[in-house]
Coordinates of C-alpha atoms in Angstrom, one line a residue:
M15 CA -159.7 18.1 -8.6
T16 CA -157.6 20.4 -6.6
T17 CA -155.7 23.3 -8.2
P18 CA -152.0 23.1 -7.3
G19 CA -150.6 26.1 -5.4
P20 CA -147.7 28.2 -6.3
T21 CA -144.3 26.5 -6.5
P22 CA -142.3 27.3 -3.3
P23 CA -139.1 29.3 -3.8
E24 CA -135.7 27.5 -3.8
P25 CA -134.1 27.8 -0.4
T26 CA -131.5 30.6 -0.2
P27 CA -128.0 29.1 0.2
P28 CA -126.3 30.2 3.4
R29 CA -123.8 33.1 3.0
L30 CA -120.2 31.9 3.2
G31 CA -117.4 34.1 4.4
P32 CA -114.1 34.3 2.6
R33 CA -112.4 30.9 2.5
A34 CA -109.6 30.5 4.9
P35 CA -106.2 30.2 3.2
A36 CA -104.7 26.7 3.2
P37 CA -101.9 26.2 5.7
L38 CA -98.4 26.8 4.5
V39 CA -96.1 23.9 3.9
L40 CA -92.3 23.5 3.7
K41 CA -91.0 23.9 0.1
S42 CA -90.2 20.5 -1.3
G43 CA -86.6 19.3 -0.9
T44 CA -85.5 22.1 1.4
S45 CA -85.7 20.5 4.9
W46 CA -82.7 20.5 7.2
A47 CA -82.5 16.7 6.7
D48 CA -82.4 17.2 2.9
A49 CA -79.6 19.7 3.3
W50 CA -77.6 17.5 5.6
R51 CA -77.9 14.4 3.3
R52 CA -76.6 16.5 0.5
C53 CA -73.6 17.7 2.6
L54 CA -72.8 14.0 3.4
A55 CA -72.9 13.2 -0.3
V56 CA -70.9 16.2 -1.5
A57 CA -68.2 16.3 1.2
P58 CA -68.1 13.1 3.2
E59 CA -64.6 13.8 4.4
A60 CA -65.9 16.9 6.4
F61 CA -69.3 15.6 7.6
R62 CA -70.1 12.7 9.8
D63 CA -73.5 11.2 10.5
D64 CA -74.4 13.7 13.2
R65 CA -71.6 16.3 13.2
V66 CA -69.1 18.4 11.3
L67 CA -65.4 18.0 11.7
N68 CA -62.6 20.5 12.4
L69 CA -60.0 21.2 9.7
W70 CA -56.4 21.5 10.7
N71 CA -53.0 20.2 9.8
S72 CA -54.3 19.5 6.2
G73 CA -57.0 17.1 7.4
W74 CA -60.5 16.8 8.8
R75 CA -60.5 15.7 12.4
P76 CA -63.3 14.4 14.7
D77 CA -62.0 16.2 17.7
G78 CA -63.7 18.8 19.8
R79 CA -66.8 18.6 21.8
A80 CA -69.9 19.0 19.5
L81 CA -72.4 21.3 21.1
P82 CA -76.1 21.1 20.4
A83 CA -77.6 23.8 18.2
T84 CA -81.0 24.9 17.0
S85 CA -82.1 26.7 13.8
P86 CA -83.6 30.1 14.3
V87 CA -86.0 29.3 11.6
D88 CA -88.1 26.8 13.6
G89 CA -86.2 25.9 16.7
G90 CA -85.3 22.4 15.3
P91 CA -81.8 20.8 15.8
V92 CA -79.0 21.6 13.4
A93 CA -75.2 20.9 13.5
G94 CA -73.4 22.5 16.4
P95 CA -69.8 23.7 16.5
P96 CA -67.2 21.0 17.6
R97 CA -65.4 23.1 20.1
L98 CA -61.7 22.6 20.5
D99 CA -59.7 23.4 23.6
G100 CA -56.9 25.9 23.7
A101 CA -54.0 23.4 23.4
T102 CA -55.5 21.8 20.3
A103 CA -56.0 25.3 18.8
R104 CA -52.3 26.1 19.4
S105 CA -51.4 22.8 17.6
A106 CA -53.6 23.9 14.7
V107 CA -51.9 27.3 14.4
R108 CA -48.5 25.7 14.5
A109 CA -49.5 23.4 11.6
A110 CA -50.9 26.4 9.7
L111 CA -47.5 28.1 10.0
D112 CA -46.0 25.1 8.2
Q113 CA -48.6 25.3 5.5
H114 CA -47.9 29.1 5.2
R115 CA -44.1 28.6 4.8
A116 CA -44.8 26.3 1.9
W117 CA -47.7 28.2 0.3
R118 CA -46.0 31.6 0.3
H119 CA -43.5 30.2 -2.3
V120 CA -46.1 28.7 -4.6
P121 CA -46.0 30.8 -7.8
L122 CA -48.9 33.3 -8.2
A123 CA -50.1 31.6 -11.4
E124 CA -50.7 28.3 -9.5
R125 CA -52.3 30.1 -6.6
R126 CA -54.7 31.7 -9.0
A127 CA -55.5 28.4 -10.6
R128 CA -56.3 26.7 -7.3
V129 CA -58.4 29.6 -6.0
A130 CA -60.3 29.7 -9.3
A131 CA -61.0 26.0 -9.2
A132 CA -62.3 26.5 -5.6
L133 CA -64.7 29.2 -6.9
D134 CA -65.9 26.8 -9.6
A135 CA -66.7 24.2 -7.0
L136 CA -68.5 26.8 -4.8
A137 CA -70.6 27.9 -7.8
E138 CA -71.5 24.3 -8.5
H139 CA -72.9 23.9 -5.0
R140 CA -74.3 27.4 -4.5
E141 CA -77.8 26.3 -4.0
L142 CA -76.8 24.0 -1.1
L143 CA -74.6 26.6 0.4
A144 CA -77.5 29.0 0.3
L145 CA -79.9 26.5 1.9
L146 CA -77.5 25.9 4.7
L147 CA -77.5 29.7 5.4
V148 CA -81.3 29.7 5.5
W149 CA -81.4 27.0 8.2
E150 CA -78.3 28.0 10.2
I151 CA -78.7 31.8 10.4
G152 CA -82.3 32.4 9.2
K153 CA -81.5 34.2 5.9
P154 CA -84.4 34.5 3.4
W155 CA -83.6 32.7 0.2
R156 CA -82.8 35.8 -1.8
S157 CA -80.4 37.1 0.8
A158 CA -78.8 33.7 1.2
R159 CA -78.2 33.3 -2.5
A160 CA -76.8 36.9 -2.7
D161 CA -74.4 36.1 0.2
V162 CA -73.0 33.1 -1.8
D163 CA -72.9 34.9 -5.1
R164 CA -71.1 37.9 -3.7
A165 CA -68.4 35.7 -2.3
I166 CA -67.8 34.0 -5.6
D167 CA -68.1 37.0 -7.8
G168 CA -66.0 39.1 -5.4
V169 CA -63.1 36.7 -5.3
R170 CA -63.2 36.2 -9.1
W171 CA -62.5 39.9 -9.4
Y172 CA -59.3 39.5 -7.4
V173 CA -58.3 36.3 -9.3
D174 CA -58.6 38.3 -12.6
G175 CA -56.7 41.3 -11.3
I176 CA -54.3 40.0 -8.7
E177 CA -50.9 40.6 -10.5
P178 CA -50.7 44.4 -10.2
M179 CA -52.0 44.2 -6.6
T180 CA -49.1 41.9 -5.5
E181 CA -46.4 43.5 -7.6
G182 CA -43.5 44.4 -5.3
R183 CA -45.2 42.8 -2.3
T184 CA -44.7 39.5 -0.4
P185 CA -46.9 37.4 1.8
L186 CA -46.8 37.9 5.6
D187 CA -44.4 36.0 7.9
G188 CA -47.3 33.9 9.2
P189 CA -50.9 32.9 8.4
V190 CA -53.9 35.2 8.7
S191 CA -56.3 34.5 11.5
N192 CA -60.0 35.3 11.0
I193 CA -62.6 35.8 13.7
A194 CA -65.9 36.9 12.1
S195 CA -69.5 37.3 13.1
W196 CA -72.2 34.9 12.0
N197 CA -74.2 37.2 9.7
Y198 CA -72.2 36.9 6.4
P199 CA -70.3 33.6 6.4
M200 CA -69.7 33.6 2.6
S201 CA -69.5 37.2 1.3
V202 CA -67.4 38.4 4.3
L203 CA -65.6 35.5 5.8
V204 CA -65.0 33.0 2.9
H205 CA -64.4 36.0 0.6
A206 CA -61.6 37.3 2.9
M207 CA -60.1 33.8 3.4
L208 CA -59.8 33.1 -0.4
V209 CA -58.3 36.5 -1.1
Q210 CA -55.8 36.1 1.7
A211 CA -54.8 32.8 0.3
L212 CA -54.6 34.2 -3.2
A213 CA -52.2 36.8 -1.9
G214 CA -49.9 34.0 -0.6
N215 CA -51.0 33.3 3.0
A216 CA -52.2 30.2 4.7
V217 CA -55.5 31.0 6.4
V218 CA -57.0 30.2 9.8
A219 CA -60.6 30.8 10.7
K220 CA -62.8 30.3 13.7
T221 CA -66.4 29.3 13.0
P222 CA -68.9 31.8 14.5
T223 CA -70.4 30.5 17.7
D224 CA -74.0 31.6 16.8
G225 CA -74.3 29.8 13.4
G226 CA -72.9 29.0 10.0
V227 CA -70.7 26.1 10.8
A228 CA -72.1 23.7 8.2
C229 CA -72.0 26.3 5.4
L230 CA -68.4 27.2 6.3
T231 CA -67.4 23.5 6.6
L232 CA -68.8 22.8 3.1
A233 CA -67.1 25.8 1.6
C234 CA -63.7 25.0 3.1
A235 CA -64.0 21.3 2.1
L236 CA -64.5 22.4 -1.5
A237 CA -61.6 24.8 -1.4
V238 CA -59.2 22.4 0.4
R239 CA -59.8 19.8 -2.3
E240 CA -58.2 22.3 -4.8
G241 CA -55.1 22.7 -2.6
V242 CA -56.0 26.0 -0.9
P243 CA -54.3 26.0 2.6
L244 CA -57.2 26.6 5.0
T245 CA -57.7 25.8 8.7
L246 CA -61.2 25.9 10.2
V247 CA -61.7 25.4 13.9
S248 CA -64.5 25.9 16.4
G249 CA -64.4 27.0 20.0
S250 CA -65.1 29.7 22.5
G251 CA -63.5 33.0 21.8
G252 CA -62.1 33.2 25.3
E253 CA -60.4 29.8 25.1
L254 CA -59.0 30.1 21.6
S255 CA -57.9 33.8 21.6
E256 CA -54.5 32.9 23.0
A257 CA -53.9 30.8 19.9
L258 CA -55.8 32.8 17.2
V259 CA -54.9 36.3 18.3
R260 CA -51.7 36.2 20.5
A261 CA -49.8 33.3 19.0
P262 CA -46.5 34.4 17.6
E263 CA -47.1 32.3 14.5
I264 CA -50.0 34.5 13.4
G265 CA -49.1 37.2 10.8
C266 CA -52.3 39.1 10.9
V267 CA -55.6 39.1 12.8
S268 CA -58.8 39.9 10.9
F269 CA -61.9 40.5 13.1
V270 CA -65.5 41.4 12.4
G271 CA -67.8 41.7 15.3
G272 CA -69.0 43.8 18.3
R273 CA -67.1 46.5 20.1
D274 CA -66.6 44.7 23.4
T275 CA -64.9 41.7 21.9
G276 CA -63.2 43.9 19.3
A277 CA -61.7 46.1 22.0
A278 CA -60.1 43.1 23.7
V279 CA -58.6 42.0 20.3
A280 CA -57.4 45.5 19.6
T281 CA -55.6 45.7 22.9
A282 CA -53.9 42.3 22.3
V283 CA -52.7 43.1 18.7
A284 CA -51.5 46.6 19.7
D285 CA -49.5 45.2 22.6
L286 CA -47.9 42.6 20.2
G287 CA -47.4 45.1 17.2
K288 CA -49.3 42.6 15.0
R289 CA -50.9 43.4 11.7
H290 CA -54.7 43.7 12.1
V291 CA -58.0 44.5 10.5
L292 CA -60.7 45.0 13.1
E293 CA -64.2 45.9 11.8
Q294 CA -66.5 46.8 14.7
E295 CA -70.1 47.9 14.9
G296 CA -71.3 51.5 15.1
L297 CA -74.7 53.3 15.1
N298 CA -75.2 54.0 11.4
T299 CA -77.6 57.0 11.0
W300 CA -79.8 58.5 8.3
G301 CA -80.3 62.2 8.6
V302 CA -83.2 64.2 7.1
W303 CA -82.7 68.0 6.7
N304 CA -84.5 70.4 4.4
H305 CA -85.7 67.5 2.3
T306 CA -88.8 67.2 0.0
D307 CA -88.2 64.0 -2.1
W308 CA -90.4 61.8 0.0
D309 CA -91.2 59.3 -2.8
A310 CA -87.5 58.4 -2.9
L311 CA -87.5 57.8 0.9
T312 CA -90.6 55.7 0.8
A313 CA -89.0 53.5 -1.9
V314 CA -85.8 52.8 0.1
I315 CA -87.3 52.1 3.5
P316 CA -88.2 48.4 2.9
K317 CA -84.7 47.8 1.5
L318 CA -83.2 49.1 4.7
F319 CA -84.8 46.2 6.5
D320 CA -83.0 43.6 4.4
Y321 CA -82.1 40.6 6.6
G322 CA -83.9 42.2 9.6
K323 CA -81.1 44.9 9.8
Q324 CA -78.7 42.2 11.0
R325 CA -75.9 43.9 9.0
C326 CA -73.0 45.9 10.0
T327 CA -74.2 48.6 7.5
A328 CA -77.8 48.6 8.5
Y329 CA -79.5 52.0 9.3
P330 CA -81.4 51.7 12.6
R331 CA -81.5 55.4 13.5
F332 CA -83.2 58.3 11.7
V333 CA -82.3 61.8 12.7
V334 CA -85.1 64.0 11.4
Q335 CA -85.6 67.8 11.3
R336 CA -88.6 68.4 13.7
A337 CA -90.4 70.7 11.1
L338 CA -90.4 67.8 8.6
F339 CA -91.6 65.1 11.0
D340 CA -95.2 64.9 9.7
D341 CA -93.9 64.6 6.1
F342 CA -91.4 62.0 7.2
L343 CA -94.0 59.9 8.9
A344 CA -96.3 60.1 5.8
A345 CA -93.4 58.6 3.8
Y346 CA -92.1 56.2 6.3
L347 CA -95.2 54.4 7.7
P348 CA -96.8 53.2 4.5
A349 CA -93.4 51.8 3.5
V350 CA -92.7 49.9 6.7
R351 CA -96.3 48.4 6.6
T352 CA -95.3 46.6 3.4
L353 CA -92.6 44.5 5.0
R354 CA -93.0 40.7 4.6
T355 CA -91.6 38.4 7.3
G356 CA -91.9 34.8 8.3
H357 CA -90.5 31.3 7.7
P358 CA -88.0 31.6 4.8
L359 CA -89.1 28.2 3.2
A360 CA -92.9 28.3 3.9
V361 CA -95.0 28.2 0.6
E362 CA -98.6 27.6 -0.4
H363 CA -97.7 24.5 -2.4
P364 CA -94.6 22.2 -2.1
D365 CA -93.3 23.1 -5.6
D366 CA -93.9 26.8 -5.4
P367 CA -90.9 29.2 -5.8
H368 CA -89.1 30.3 -2.6
P369 CA -91.1 33.0 -0.8
S370 CA -90.1 36.6 -1.3
L371 CA -89.5 38.0 2.2
D372 CA -87.7 41.0 3.6
F373 CA -86.5 39.0 6.6
G374 CA -87.1 35.9 8.7
P375 CA -86.0 35.3 12.3
V376 CA -83.2 37.0 14.1
I377 CA -80.2 34.8 14.9
N378 CA -81.7 33.1 18.0
A379 CA -84.5 33.2 20.6
A380 CA -82.2 34.9 23.1
K381 CA -81.6 37.8 20.7
A382 CA -85.3 38.1 20.1
K383 CA -86.0 38.4 23.8
E384 CA -83.2 40.9 24.3
L385 CA -84.7 43.1 21.6
E386 CA -88.2 42.8 22.9
D387 CA -87.0 43.6 26.4
Q388 CA -85.1 46.7 25.1
V389 CA -88.1 48.0 23.3
T390 CA -90.3 47.5 26.4
E391 CA -87.8 49.2 28.6
A392 CA -87.4 52.1 26.2
I393 CA -91.2 52.6 26.1
D394 CA -91.4 52.4 29.9
R395 CA -88.9 55.2 30.1
G396 CA -90.6 57.5 27.6
A397 CA -90.0 56.3 24.0
V398 CA -93.2 56.6 21.8
P399 CA -94.1 53.5 19.8
L400 CA -95.0 54.6 16.3
Y401 CA -95.3 51.3 14.6
R402 CA -95.3 47.6 15.5
G403 CA -95.7 44.7 13.1
K404 CA -98.2 42.0 13.9
P405 CA -97.2 38.4 14.2
S406 CA -100.5 37.5 12.6
D407 CA -99.3 39.1 9.4
A408 CA -96.2 36.9 9.2
R409 CA -96.0 33.7 7.1
F410 CA -95.5 30.7 9.4
L411 CA -96.0 26.9 9.2
P412 CA -98.7 25.5 11.4
G413 CA -97.5 25.0 15.0
Q414 CA -93.9 26.0 14.3
D415 CA -91.6 27.6 16.9
T416 CA -91.5 31.3 16.4
T417 CA -89.5 32.4 19.4
A418 CA -86.7 33.8 17.3
Y419 CA -88.9 36.1 15.2
V420 CA -89.2 39.8 15.9
Q421 CA -91.7 41.9 14.0
P422 CA -90.6 45.4 12.9
V423 CA -90.8 48.1 15.5
T424 CA -90.3 51.9 15.3
L425 CA -89.8 54.1 18.4
L426 CA -89.7 57.9 18.6
G427 CA -87.2 59.4 21.1
P428 CA -85.4 56.4 22.8
P429 CA -84.3 57.6 26.2
P430 CA -80.5 58.2 26.8
S431 CA -80.5 55.4 29.3
S432 CA -81.6 52.8 26.7
P433 CA -79.1 50.8 24.6
L434 CA -81.3 51.7 21.7
H435 CA -80.2 55.3 22.1
H436 CA -76.5 54.8 21.5
A437 CA -75.9 51.2 20.2
E438 CA -76.7 49.2 17.1
P439 CA -79.7 46.9 17.9
F440 CA -78.8 44.3 15.2
G441 CA -82.5 43.6 14.6
P442 CA -85.6 45.1 13.0
V443 CA -85.9 48.0 15.4
D444 CA -85.9 51.6 14.1
T445 CA -85.5 54.6 16.3
I446 CA -86.2 58.3 15.4
V447 CA -84.6 61.3 17.0
L448 CA -86.0 64.8 16.3
V449 CA -83.6 67.8 16.0
D450 CA -84.0 71.6 15.4
T451 CA -80.5 72.7 14.4
E452 CA -77.7 71.5 12.2
A453 CA -75.5 71.2 15.3
E454 CA -78.1 68.9 16.9
L455 CA -78.3 66.9 13.7
L456 CA -74.6 66.3 13.6
A457 CA -74.4 65.4 17.3
A458 CA -77.2 62.9 16.9
M459 CA -75.7 61.4 13.8
N460 CA -72.3 61.0 15.6
A461 CA -73.8 59.4 18.8
S462 CA -71.7 56.2 18.7
N463 CA -68.2 57.7 18.2
G464 CA -67.7 56.5 14.7
A465 CA -69.8 54.4 12.2
L466 CA -69.2 52.5 9.0
V467 CA -71.9 54.2 6.9
A468 CA -74.3 57.1 7.1
T469 CA -76.7 59.0 4.8
L470 CA -78.0 62.6 4.7
S471 CA -81.2 63.3 2.7
T472 CA -81.2 67.0 1.8
D473 CA -82.3 68.8 -1.3
D474 CA -79.4 71.3 -1.3
E475 CA -76.2 69.9 -2.7
A476 CA -74.2 72.7 -0.9
T477 CA -75.7 71.7 2.5
Y478 CA -74.7 68.1 1.9
T479 CA -71.2 69.1 0.8
R480 CA -70.8 71.2 4.0
L481 CA -72.3 68.7 6.5
A482 CA -71.1 65.3 5.1
P483 CA -67.4 65.7 6.2
Q484 CA -68.6 66.4 9.7
I485 CA -70.4 63.0 9.9
R486 CA -68.1 60.4 11.5
A487 CA -68.7 57.6 9.1
F488 CA -66.4 56.1 6.5
K489 CA -69.0 56.3 3.8
V490 CA -71.7 59.0 3.6
G491 CA -74.5 58.8 1.0
H492 CA -76.5 61.7 -0.4
G493 CA -80.1 60.4 -0.1
R494 CA -79.1 56.8 -0.7
P495 CA -77.8 54.0 1.4
R496 CA -74.2 53.0 1.5
S497 CA -72.9 49.5 1.9
R498 CA -69.8 47.6 2.7
G499 CA -69.2 47.2 -1.0
D500 CA -67.0 44.7 -2.8
R501 CA -64.4 44.4 -5.5
D502 CA -62.7 47.8 -5.9
E503 CA -64.8 49.7 -3.4
L504 CA -62.8 50.7 -0.3
F505 CA -64.1 50.0 3.2
G506 CA -63.2 51.1 6.7
G507 CA -64.5 53.1 9.6
F508 CA -64.0 56.1 11.8
G509 CA -63.6 56.3 15.6
A510 CA -64.4 53.1 17.5
S511 CA -66.0 51.4 14.5
W512 CA -62.6 50.3 13.0
R513 CA -59.1 49.5 14.1
G514 CA -56.2 48.7 11.8
A515 CA -55.9 48.5 8.1
F516 CA -58.7 49.5 5.7
V517 CA -59.8 47.0 3.1
G518 CA -61.6 46.7 -0.2
G519 CA -60.0 46.6 -3.6
E520 CA -56.3 46.7 -3.6
L521 CA -56.3 47.6 0.1
L522 CA -57.5 44.2 1.1
V523 CA -54.4 42.7 -0.6
R524 CA -52.1 45.3 0.9
A525 CA -53.5 44.6 4.4
V526 CA -52.3 40.9 4.2
T527 CA -49.0 41.4 2.4
Q528 CA -45.7 43.2 3.1
G529 CA -44.6 46.2 1.0
P530 CA -41.5 48.4 1.1
A531 CA -39.8 49.1 4.4
G532 CA -41.5 51.8 6.4
E533 CA -44.8 51.5 4.5
R534 CA -47.8 53.1 6.2
L535 CA -51.0 51.3 5.3
P536 CA -54.2 53.3 5.1
G537 CA -56.2 52.7 8.2
N538 CA -57.0 53.6 11.8
F539 CA -54.1 52.7 14.0
P540 CA -53.1 53.8 17.5
E541 CA -50.2 55.9 16.2
Y542 CA -51.9 57.4 13.1
H543 CA -55.0 57.6 11.0
L544 CA -54.4 57.6 7.2
M545 CA -57.2 57.8 4.6
P546 CA -56.7 56.1 1.2

């Protein structure tokens, strides 16, 4: 009999590395096809199987040449603008004048009721409007919802308080024409259109070329059902400007966009003596001088990247006292490393909540390439890269097109020859300029001949009080960001950042109505500059 040997040990299981995360998926019910089906169901008069319609002469019309368009989110097809020719646009403006002549005599109480009903309809479909913004212009869900809600809540404020704002005033002689950029279709463009109508004017608007046509079409369809006199047309700015800017029927031109296009509009309206509100870009700056509250700066940095800095009130330039640069970096870099980017609708599981992101894509792949080329050129000419986000840290769907995505970049000392030195990049690119004296600080903060907002972080209240009036921005914050604002907050710009009447609160109504003879509206006009 043999004696059994010792029991052999159990084999050691192989060591396993961390499990790879499951691929992200599209949140259930949020595809472009889902959004389009809902548009067809909600407003069949304004949407066809494969296109949106133009709205003029009180009806939706299948005219215009529909251009192909893609979503910045994943490069997939979305609805393109149905571009009208100049002759049709002139017909639309003449029809809007007929609407205007009737609407300006509608009693204020009825105008209030119709605009309020339009707001109720927008609120009912706020989720769909927000989803369209995600696909058409790449807004993260939180930003898209905020855009819709600010439009609705802002106009309600005017509905509730319109009587004293219009007392002793009358509508303009012709409709208001709106030409706006793509980044805030609801809280800027639709908001302005409904307040202009509430004040007694028919309203004409051009859809932005770069995105937002479906969202604007749905919003206008809901408002027109309630009897609000709106016209919405698509087309190239060059071809439609004769009708939308120069036509004698137009009572006021409202423009939001870049300086090059804005300068052409400003020249036209000045030649014609036409009422105008022209909001143009500027390089908004954040100065740091004799400052020690670095925790406060760290907390605000991620918020400044909201929507990838594709805002007229974004802060892409920091002007920092050289002696504080090490402390500034210690506060700035940890904050910028927390930024979350990626596909706005990519989740771990189909029924998960929408992802919480700081920003998604920029408006299109061409803009992404432009920014990347500008960064490369600036570095080649001497700028120092301090931070670059990694695409591998972003949240994307497997195999999706990512050509419209730009990760955050921070450059020290952009050369004077670079556009990043003097112009707003309109993307997630920060630049830092170091200065040694207060005079240098002010010169660097005023680099673009006027801005909409600025901020100065300094511990000394007296220093802020002394320097803030010398900063050429309409709003200057003390250690906190300023925004366009809404409701009763005034808004305008200095220098080349603004032409015409200021807006916000009562001033928005005054800008699109007629007051007593000889009235001088607060604003930045060729012949005078008047602060509120």
